[in-house]
Coordinates of C-alpha atoms and ligand atoms in Angstrom, one line a residue:
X3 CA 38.0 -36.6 -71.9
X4 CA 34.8 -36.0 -70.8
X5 CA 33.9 -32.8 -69.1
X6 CA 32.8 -32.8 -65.6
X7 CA 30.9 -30.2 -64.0
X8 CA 33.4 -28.2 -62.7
X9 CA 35.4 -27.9 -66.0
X10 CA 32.3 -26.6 -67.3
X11 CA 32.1 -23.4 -64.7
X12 CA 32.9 -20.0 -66.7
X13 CA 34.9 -17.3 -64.1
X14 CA 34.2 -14.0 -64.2
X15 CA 37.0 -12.0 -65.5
X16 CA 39.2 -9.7 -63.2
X17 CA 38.1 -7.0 -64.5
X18 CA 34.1 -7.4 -63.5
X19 CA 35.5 -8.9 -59.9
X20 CA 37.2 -5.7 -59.0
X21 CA 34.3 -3.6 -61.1
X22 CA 32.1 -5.2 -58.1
X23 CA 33.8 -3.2 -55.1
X24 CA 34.4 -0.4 -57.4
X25 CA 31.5 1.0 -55.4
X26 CA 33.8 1.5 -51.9
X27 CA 35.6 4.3 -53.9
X28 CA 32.4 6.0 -54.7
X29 CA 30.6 8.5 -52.3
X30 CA 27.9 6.6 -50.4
X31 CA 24.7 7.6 -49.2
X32 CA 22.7 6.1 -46.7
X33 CA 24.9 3.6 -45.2
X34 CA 24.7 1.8 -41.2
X35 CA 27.6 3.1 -39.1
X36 CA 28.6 -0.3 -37.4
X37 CA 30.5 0.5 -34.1
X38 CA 32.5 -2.4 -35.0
X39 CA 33.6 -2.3 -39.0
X40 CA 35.9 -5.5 -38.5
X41 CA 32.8 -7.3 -37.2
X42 CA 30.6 -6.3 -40.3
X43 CA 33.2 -7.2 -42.7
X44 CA 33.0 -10.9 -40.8
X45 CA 29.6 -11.1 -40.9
X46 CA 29.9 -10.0 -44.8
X47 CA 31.6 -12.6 -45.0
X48 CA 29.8 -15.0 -43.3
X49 CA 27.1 -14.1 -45.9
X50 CA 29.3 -14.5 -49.0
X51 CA 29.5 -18.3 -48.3
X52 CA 25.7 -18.9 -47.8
X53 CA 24.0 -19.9 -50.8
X54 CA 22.6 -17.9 -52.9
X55 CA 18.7 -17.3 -52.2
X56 CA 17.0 -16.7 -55.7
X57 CA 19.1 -18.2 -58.8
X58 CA 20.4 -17.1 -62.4
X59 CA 18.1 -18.8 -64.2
X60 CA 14.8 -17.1 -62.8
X61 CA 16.3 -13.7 -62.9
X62 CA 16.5 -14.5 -66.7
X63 CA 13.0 -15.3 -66.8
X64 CA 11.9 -12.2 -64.6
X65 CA 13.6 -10.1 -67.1
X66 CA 11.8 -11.8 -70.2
X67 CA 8.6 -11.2 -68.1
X68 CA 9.9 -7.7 -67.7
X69 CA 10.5 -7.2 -71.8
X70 CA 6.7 -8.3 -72.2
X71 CA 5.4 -5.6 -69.7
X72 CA 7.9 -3.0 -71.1
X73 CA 6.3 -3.5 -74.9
X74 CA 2.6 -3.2 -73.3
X75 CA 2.2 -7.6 -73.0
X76 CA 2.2 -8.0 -69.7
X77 CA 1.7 -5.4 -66.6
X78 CA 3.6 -5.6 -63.4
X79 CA 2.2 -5.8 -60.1
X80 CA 4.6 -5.0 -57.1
X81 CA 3.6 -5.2 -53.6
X82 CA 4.6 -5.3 -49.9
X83 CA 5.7 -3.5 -47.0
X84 CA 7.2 -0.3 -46.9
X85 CA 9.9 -2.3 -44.4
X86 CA 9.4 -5.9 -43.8
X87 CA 10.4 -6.7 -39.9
X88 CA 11.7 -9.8 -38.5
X89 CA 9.0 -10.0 -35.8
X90 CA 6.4 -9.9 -39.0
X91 CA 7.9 -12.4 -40.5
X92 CA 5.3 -15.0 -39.9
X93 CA 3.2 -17.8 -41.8
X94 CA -0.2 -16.0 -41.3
X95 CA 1.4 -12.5 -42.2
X96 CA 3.5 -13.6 -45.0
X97 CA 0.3 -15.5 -46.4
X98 CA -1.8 -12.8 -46.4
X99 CA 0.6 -11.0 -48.3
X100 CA 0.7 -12.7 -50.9
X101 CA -3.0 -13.8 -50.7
X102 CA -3.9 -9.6 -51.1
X103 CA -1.3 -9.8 -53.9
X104 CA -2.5 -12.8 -55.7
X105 CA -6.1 -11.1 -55.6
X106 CA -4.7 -8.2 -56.7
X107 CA -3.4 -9.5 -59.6
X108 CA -6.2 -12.0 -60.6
X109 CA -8.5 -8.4 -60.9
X110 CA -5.6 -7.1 -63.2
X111 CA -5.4 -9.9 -65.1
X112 CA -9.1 -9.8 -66.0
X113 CA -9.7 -6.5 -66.4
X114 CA -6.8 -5.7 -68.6
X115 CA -6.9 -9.3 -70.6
X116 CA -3.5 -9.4 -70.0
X117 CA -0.8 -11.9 -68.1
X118 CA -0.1 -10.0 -64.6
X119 CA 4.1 -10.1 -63.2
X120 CA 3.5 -10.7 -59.7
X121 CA 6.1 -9.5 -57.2
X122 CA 6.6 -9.0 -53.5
X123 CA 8.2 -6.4 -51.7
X124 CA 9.5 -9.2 -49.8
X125 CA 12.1 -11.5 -48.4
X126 CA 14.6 -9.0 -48.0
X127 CA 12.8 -5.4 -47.9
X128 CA 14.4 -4.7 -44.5
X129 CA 16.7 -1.5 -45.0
X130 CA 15.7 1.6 -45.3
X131 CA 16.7 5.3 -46.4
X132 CA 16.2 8.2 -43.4
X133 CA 15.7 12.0 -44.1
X134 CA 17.6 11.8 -40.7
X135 CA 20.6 9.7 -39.0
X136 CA 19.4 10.9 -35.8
X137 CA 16.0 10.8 -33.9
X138 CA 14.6 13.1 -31.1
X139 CA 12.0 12.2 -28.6
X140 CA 11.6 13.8 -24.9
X141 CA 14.9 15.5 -25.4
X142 CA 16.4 12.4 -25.9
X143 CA 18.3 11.2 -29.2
X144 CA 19.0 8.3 -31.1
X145 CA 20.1 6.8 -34.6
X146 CA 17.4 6.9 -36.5
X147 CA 15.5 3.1 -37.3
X148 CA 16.8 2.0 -40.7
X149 CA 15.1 -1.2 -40.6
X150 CA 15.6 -4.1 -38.9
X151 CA 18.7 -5.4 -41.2
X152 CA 20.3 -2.8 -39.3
X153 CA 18.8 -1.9 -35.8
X154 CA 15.8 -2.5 -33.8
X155 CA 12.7 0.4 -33.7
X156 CA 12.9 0.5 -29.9
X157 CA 14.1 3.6 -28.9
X158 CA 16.7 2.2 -26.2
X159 CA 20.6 3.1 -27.0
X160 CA 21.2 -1.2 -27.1
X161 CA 18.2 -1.8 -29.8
X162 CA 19.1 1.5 -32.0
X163 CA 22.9 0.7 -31.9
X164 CA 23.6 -0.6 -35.6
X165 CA 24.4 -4.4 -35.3
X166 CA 25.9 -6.6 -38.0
X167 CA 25.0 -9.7 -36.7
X168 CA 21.5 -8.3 -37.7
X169 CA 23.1 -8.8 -41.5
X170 CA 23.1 -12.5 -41.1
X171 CA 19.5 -12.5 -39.6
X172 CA 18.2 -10.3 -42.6
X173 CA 19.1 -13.6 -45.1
X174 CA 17.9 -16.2 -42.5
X175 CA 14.4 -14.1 -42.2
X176 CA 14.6 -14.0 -46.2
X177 CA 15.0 -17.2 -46.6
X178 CA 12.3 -18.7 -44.4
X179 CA 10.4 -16.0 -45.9
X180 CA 11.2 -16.7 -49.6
X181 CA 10.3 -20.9 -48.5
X182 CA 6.8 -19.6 -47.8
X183 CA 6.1 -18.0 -50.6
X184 CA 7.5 -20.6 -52.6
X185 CA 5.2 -23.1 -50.8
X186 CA 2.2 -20.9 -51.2
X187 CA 2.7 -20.6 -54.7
X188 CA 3.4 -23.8 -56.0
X189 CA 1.4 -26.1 -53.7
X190 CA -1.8 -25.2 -54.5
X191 CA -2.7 -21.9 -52.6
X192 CA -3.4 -19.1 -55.4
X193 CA -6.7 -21.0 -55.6
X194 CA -8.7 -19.1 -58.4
X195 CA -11.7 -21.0 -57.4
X196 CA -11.9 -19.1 -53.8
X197 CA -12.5 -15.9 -56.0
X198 CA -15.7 -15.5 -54.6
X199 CA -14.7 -15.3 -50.7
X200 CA -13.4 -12.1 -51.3
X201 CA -15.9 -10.4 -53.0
X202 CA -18.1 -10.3 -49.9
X203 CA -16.0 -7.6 -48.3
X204 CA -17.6 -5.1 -51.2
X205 CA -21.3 -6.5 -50.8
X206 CA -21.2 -5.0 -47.6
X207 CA -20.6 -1.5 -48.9
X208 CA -23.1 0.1 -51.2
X209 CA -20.4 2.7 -52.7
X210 CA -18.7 -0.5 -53.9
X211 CA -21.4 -2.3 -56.2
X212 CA -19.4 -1.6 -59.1
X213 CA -16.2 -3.4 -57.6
X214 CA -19.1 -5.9 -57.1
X215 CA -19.7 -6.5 -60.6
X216 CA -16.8 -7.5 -61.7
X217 CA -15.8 -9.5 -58.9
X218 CA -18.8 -11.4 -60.0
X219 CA -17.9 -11.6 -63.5
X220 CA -14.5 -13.0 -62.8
X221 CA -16.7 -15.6 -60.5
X222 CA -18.8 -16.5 -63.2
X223 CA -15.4 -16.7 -65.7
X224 CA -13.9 -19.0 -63.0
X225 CA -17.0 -21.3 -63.1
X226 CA -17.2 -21.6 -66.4
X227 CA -14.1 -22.7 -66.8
X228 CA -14.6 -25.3 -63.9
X229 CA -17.3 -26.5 -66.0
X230 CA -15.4 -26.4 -69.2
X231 CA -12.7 -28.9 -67.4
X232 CA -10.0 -26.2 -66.6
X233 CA -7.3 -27.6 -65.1
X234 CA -7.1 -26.1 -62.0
X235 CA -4.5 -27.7 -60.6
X236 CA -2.2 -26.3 -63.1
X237 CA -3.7 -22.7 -62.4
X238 CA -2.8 -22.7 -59.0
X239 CA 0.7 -22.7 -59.6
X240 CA 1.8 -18.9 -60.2
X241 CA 4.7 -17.5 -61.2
X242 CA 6.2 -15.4 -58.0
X243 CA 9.2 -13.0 -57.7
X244 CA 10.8 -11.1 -55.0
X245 CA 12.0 -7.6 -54.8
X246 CA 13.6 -5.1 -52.4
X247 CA 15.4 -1.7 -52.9
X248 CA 19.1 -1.9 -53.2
X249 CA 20.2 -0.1 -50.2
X250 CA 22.7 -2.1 -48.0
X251 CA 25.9 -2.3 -50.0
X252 CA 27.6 -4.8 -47.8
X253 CA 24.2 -7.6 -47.8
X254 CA 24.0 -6.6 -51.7
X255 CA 28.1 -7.1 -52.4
X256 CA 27.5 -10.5 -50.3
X257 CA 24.7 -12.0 -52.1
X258 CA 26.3 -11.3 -55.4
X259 CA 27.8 -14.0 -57.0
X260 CA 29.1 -15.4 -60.1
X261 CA 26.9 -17.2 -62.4
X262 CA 28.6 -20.2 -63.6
X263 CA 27.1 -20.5 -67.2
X264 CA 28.4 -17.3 -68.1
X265 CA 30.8 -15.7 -65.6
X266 CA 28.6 -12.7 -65.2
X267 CA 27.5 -11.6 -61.7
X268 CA 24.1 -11.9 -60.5
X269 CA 23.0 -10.1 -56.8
X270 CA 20.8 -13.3 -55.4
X271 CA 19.6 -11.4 -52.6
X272 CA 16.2 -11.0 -54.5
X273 CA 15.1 -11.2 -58.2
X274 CA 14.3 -7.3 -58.8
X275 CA 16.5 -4.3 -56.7
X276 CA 15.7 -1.0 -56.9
X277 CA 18.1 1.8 -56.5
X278 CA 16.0 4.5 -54.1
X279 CA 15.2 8.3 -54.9
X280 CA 17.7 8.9 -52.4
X281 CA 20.7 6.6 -53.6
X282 CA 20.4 7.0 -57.2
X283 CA 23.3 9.9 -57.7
X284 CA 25.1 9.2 -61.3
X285 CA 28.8 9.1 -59.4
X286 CA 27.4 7.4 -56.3
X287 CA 28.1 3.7 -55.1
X288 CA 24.4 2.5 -55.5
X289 CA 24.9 3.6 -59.6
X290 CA 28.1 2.1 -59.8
X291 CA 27.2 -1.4 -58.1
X292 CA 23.8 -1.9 -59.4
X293 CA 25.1 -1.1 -62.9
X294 CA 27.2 -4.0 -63.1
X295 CA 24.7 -6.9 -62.2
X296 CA 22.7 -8.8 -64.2
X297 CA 18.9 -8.5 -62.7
X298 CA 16.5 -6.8 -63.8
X299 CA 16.9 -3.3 -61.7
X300 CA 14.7 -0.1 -60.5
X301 CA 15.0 3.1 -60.0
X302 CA 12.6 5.1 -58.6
X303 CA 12.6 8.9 -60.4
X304 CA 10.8 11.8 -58.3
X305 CA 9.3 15.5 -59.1
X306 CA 13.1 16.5 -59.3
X307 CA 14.4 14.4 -62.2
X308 CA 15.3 16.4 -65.6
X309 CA 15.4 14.9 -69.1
X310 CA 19.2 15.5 -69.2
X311 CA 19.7 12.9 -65.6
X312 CA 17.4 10.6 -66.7
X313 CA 19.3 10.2 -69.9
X314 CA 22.4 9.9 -68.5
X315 CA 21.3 7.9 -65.8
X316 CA 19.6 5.0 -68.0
X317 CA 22.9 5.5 -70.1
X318 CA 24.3 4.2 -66.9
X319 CA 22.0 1.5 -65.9
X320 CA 21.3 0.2 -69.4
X321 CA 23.7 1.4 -72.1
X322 CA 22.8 -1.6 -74.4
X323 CA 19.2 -0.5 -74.2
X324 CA 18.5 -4.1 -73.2
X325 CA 14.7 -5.1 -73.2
X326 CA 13.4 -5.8 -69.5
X327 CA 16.6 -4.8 -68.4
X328 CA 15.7 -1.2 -66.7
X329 CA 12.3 -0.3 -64.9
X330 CA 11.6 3.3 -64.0
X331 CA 9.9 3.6 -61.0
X332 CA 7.7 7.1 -61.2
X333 CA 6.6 8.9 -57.6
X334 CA 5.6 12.0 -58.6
X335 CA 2.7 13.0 -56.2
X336 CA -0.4 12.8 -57.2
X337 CA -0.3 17.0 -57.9
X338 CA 3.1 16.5 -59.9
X339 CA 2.7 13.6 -61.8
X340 CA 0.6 14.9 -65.1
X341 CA 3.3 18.3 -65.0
X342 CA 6.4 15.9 -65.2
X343 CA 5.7 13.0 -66.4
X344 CA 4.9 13.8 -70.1
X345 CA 8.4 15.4 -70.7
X346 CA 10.3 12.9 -69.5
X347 CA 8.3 10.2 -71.4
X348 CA 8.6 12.2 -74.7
X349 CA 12.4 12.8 -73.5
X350 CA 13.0 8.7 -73.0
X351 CA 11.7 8.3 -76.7
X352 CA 14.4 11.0 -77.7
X353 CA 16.9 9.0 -76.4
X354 CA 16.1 5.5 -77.6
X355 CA 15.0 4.1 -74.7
X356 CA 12.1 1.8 -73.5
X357 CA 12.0 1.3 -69.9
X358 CA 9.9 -0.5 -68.3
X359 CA 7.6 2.5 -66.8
X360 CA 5.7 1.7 -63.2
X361 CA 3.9 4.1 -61.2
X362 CA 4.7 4.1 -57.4
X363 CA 1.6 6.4 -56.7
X364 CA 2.9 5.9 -52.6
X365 CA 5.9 7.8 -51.7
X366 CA 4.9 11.5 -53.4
X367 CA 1.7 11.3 -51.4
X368 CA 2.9 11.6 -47.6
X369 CA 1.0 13.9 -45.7
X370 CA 1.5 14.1 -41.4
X371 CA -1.8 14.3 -39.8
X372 CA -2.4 16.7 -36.5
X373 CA -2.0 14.2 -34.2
X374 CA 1.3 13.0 -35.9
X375 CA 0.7 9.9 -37.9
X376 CA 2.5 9.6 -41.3
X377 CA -0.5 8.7 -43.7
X378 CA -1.5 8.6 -47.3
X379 CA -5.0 9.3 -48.8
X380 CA -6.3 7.1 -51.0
X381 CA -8.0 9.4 -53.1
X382 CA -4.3 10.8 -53.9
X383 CA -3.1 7.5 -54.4
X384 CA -5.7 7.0 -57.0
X385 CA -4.9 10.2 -58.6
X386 CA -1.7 9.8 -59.2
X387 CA -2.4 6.2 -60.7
X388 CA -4.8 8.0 -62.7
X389 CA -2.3 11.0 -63.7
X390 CA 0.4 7.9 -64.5
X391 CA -1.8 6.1 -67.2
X392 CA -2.7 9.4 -68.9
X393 CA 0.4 10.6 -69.3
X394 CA 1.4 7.1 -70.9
X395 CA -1.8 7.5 -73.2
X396 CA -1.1 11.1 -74.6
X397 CA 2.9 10.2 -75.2
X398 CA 1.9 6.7 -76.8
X399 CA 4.2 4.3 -73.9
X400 CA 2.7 1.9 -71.7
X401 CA 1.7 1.9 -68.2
X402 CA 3.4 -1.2 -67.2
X403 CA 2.9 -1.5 -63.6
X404 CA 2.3 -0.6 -60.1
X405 CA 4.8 -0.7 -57.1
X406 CA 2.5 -0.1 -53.7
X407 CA 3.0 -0.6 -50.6
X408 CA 0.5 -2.7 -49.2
X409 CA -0.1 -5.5 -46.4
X410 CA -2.8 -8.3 -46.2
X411 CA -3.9 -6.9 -42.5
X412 CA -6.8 -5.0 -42.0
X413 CA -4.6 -1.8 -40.7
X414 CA -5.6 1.7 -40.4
X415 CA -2.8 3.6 -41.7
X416 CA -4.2 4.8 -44.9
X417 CA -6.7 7.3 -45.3
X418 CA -10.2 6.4 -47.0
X419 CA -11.1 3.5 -48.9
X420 CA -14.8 2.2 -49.2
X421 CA -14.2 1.6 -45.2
X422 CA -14.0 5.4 -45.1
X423 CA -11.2 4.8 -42.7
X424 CA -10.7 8.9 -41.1
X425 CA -7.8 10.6 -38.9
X426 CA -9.6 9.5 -36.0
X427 CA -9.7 5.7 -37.0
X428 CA -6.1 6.0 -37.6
X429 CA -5.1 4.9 -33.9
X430 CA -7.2 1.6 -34.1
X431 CA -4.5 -0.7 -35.9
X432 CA -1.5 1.5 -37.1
X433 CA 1.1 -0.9 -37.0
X434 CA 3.6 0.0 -39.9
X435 CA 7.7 0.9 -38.4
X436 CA 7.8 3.0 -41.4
X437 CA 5.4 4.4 -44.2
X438 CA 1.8 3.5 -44.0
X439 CA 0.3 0.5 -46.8
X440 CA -2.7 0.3 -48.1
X441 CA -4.8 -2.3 -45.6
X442 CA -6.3 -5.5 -47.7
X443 CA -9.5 -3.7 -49.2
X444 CA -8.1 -0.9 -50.3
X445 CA -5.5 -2.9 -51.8
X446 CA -8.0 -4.6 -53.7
X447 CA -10.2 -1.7 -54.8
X448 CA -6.9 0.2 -56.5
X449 CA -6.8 -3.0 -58.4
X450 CA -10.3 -3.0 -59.3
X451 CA -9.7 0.8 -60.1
X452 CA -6.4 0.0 -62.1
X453 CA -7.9 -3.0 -63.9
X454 CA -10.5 -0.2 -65.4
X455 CA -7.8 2.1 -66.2
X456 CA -6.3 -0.5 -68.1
X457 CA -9.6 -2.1 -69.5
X458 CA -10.1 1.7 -71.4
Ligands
PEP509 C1 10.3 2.9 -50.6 O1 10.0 2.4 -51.7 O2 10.0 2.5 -49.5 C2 11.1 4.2 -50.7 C3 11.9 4.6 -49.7 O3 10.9 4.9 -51.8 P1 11.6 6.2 -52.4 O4 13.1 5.8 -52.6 O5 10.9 6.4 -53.7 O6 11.4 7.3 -51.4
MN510 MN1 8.2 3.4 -48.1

């Protein structure tokens, strides 16, 4: 008889169906309190029966791409808001997203002779981790924002209350997201011929001429292969993946779902997850659940991490030491990073493992200015980027990548730059809900800067 379709699905077992909800027995950090838990559960639901928004098959291929970077063939370039927002979610912002990231990634790619892993931290980046459930202002207080999967930024009781219908909104804005980027990147947008338009930018500033140099170079590269009949129509279809951290259990649980060719469960919420700094407890829920997918995962490893966790928690995450399968995601601070990184790099070797390493030179780096704005200074950024690949070169591992956070506005929220941007300038355009991202040129000068790094 011939077998249709159907007969050829593979269930998962009972045993990985109940291993997913394991996670509701395990302590669990960081989670909304929904006024109405019988309403969240329906809109969980709701979300279990939409289809799935990345698939199987290019999770497989992410974590092949993943492997290469992890044995020093590839290096991997994530990038995107610190928390994506609904209202942001629009063509000309999503576009220059991934425009600053393609850029980003075409300097990378020269500079380092090497094919670049391009991911967003996007379509689905909208929950985030507090230091606080609760937040103060005038003597009033309020839940504290945790993105807008789960409440609104307004400080008003109605836009702070934790909604789930806000669950179901998070995968729609996904979605029309994810269709944007898909659009962009296979129709004929990464345009490597427009590499020119963005070197004028760095003309303008006279600190910049050697950013200059090589932007010209890569012109001249691009020309000549113009001339040599390069087929550019081919080259403007890129490879594209998405990534978010792994924070609401109830949107992750909902999105995961079976893979049919194998009966093993896959979370197609995103390609990547990342399990946060503060989620990432060995007995926690986040552990637990992300443990038993089959994506590529993160998780990001600050100043505090010892040897003896780290072993036990890649034990965790990837017990079969499975290339591509585990990315450690270093945020150190740039005055930390060349004290702790070595030993556990030398410590990772002890144990058999090889992780893909990425420096997130972002979130050790937060520094409160007088006047009260959360900022970053490039310089540290830099430093700890530059701490990051020489600790790699004195253990003998490789530097595989870069997680920033990073939009394709030209926002003041960063510190310096070759626009010199200073605490005064930061009230021009400061328009981040939660960390502050590198604006589009000083996006593009850490690539120029990380495309030496890796060039030496
Ligand atoms: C983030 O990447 O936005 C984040 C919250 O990072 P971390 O978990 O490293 O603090
Ligand atoms: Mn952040």
């Amino acid at each position: 008889m011939q077998q249709t379709f159907e007969d050829a699905k593979v269930p998962a077992t009972p045993e990985v169906l109940a291993g997913l909800d394991r996670w509701r027995t395990l302590p669990v950090r960081q989670q909304p309190t929904w006024a109405d838990p019988a309403a969240a559960a329906e809109r969980a639901q709701e979300l279990a029966g939409l289809p799935p928004l990345v698939f199987a098959g290019e999770i497989d291929r992410l974590r092949a791409r993943l492997a290469d970077a992890a044995a020093g063939r590839a290096f991997v370039l994530q990038g995107g808001d610190c928390a994506e927002t609904f209202a942001a979610a629009t063509a000309d912002r999503i576009r220059a997203r991934v425009k600053t990231i393609l850029q980003m990634a075409v300097v990378l790619t020269y500079g380092a002779s090497m094919p670049v892993v391009k991911m967003g931290r996007m379509a689905g980046q909208f929950a985030k981790p507090r230091s606080s459930d609760f937040e103060t202002r005038d003597g009033v207080t309020l839940p504290a924002y945790r993105g807008d999967i789960v409440n609104g930024f307004d400080f008003t009781p109605e836009s702070r209350a934790h909604d789930p219908a806000r669950l179901v909104r998070g995968y729609h804005t996904a979605a029309s997201t994810l269709n944007l980027i898909r659009a962009f990147t296979q129709g004929g947008f990464a345009d490597l011929r427009e590499v020119h338009s963005w070197n004028k930018g760095f003309a303008a500033n006279p600190a910049n001429q050697r950013y200059e140099g090589l932007a010209r170079e890569i012109d001249r590269a691009v020309k000549f292969m113009a001339a040599a009949g390069a087929d550019f129509d081919e080259l403007t279809r890129v490879e594209f993946f998405t990534a978010h951290e792994g924070l609401l259990m109830e949107y992750e649980r909902a999105m995961t779902r079976i893979d049919s060719r194998n009966g093993t469960p896959v979370d197609t919420s995103g390609h990547f997850v990342w399990i946060g700094e503060r989620t990432r407890q060995l007995d926690g829920a986040h552990v637990d659940f992300f443990s038993r997918i089959r994506n590529p995962v993160g998780v990001k490893i600050g100043p505090t991490m010892t040897p003896d966790e780290l072993e036990r928690l890649v034990d965790r995450l990837d017990p079969d030491r499975e290339p591509g399968r585990l990315t450690l995601i270093t945020r150190m601070g740039a005055g930390r990073v060349r004290d702790v990184l070595p030993g556990l790099l030398e410590a990772a070797k002890a144990f058999e493992s090889t992780p893909l390493w990425i420096t997130d030179p972002m979130h050790g780096n937060g520094i409160t200015t007088p006047t009260g704005y959360k900022t970053r200074r490039f310089d540290d950024v830099v430093d700890e980027v530059r701490g990051f690949f020489a600790a790699h070169r004195e253990a003998g591992t490789f530097p595989g990548g870069m997680n920033v956070e990073l939009t394709g506005d030209d926002v003041t929220e960063c510190l310096g730059g070759s626009e010199h941007i200073d605490e005064a300038d930061l009230a021009t355009r400061y328009e981040s809900l939660c960390d502050p991202r590198l604006n589009h040129m000083q996006s593009l000068e850490l690539a120029f800067l990380v495309a030496e790094e890796l060039a030496s």
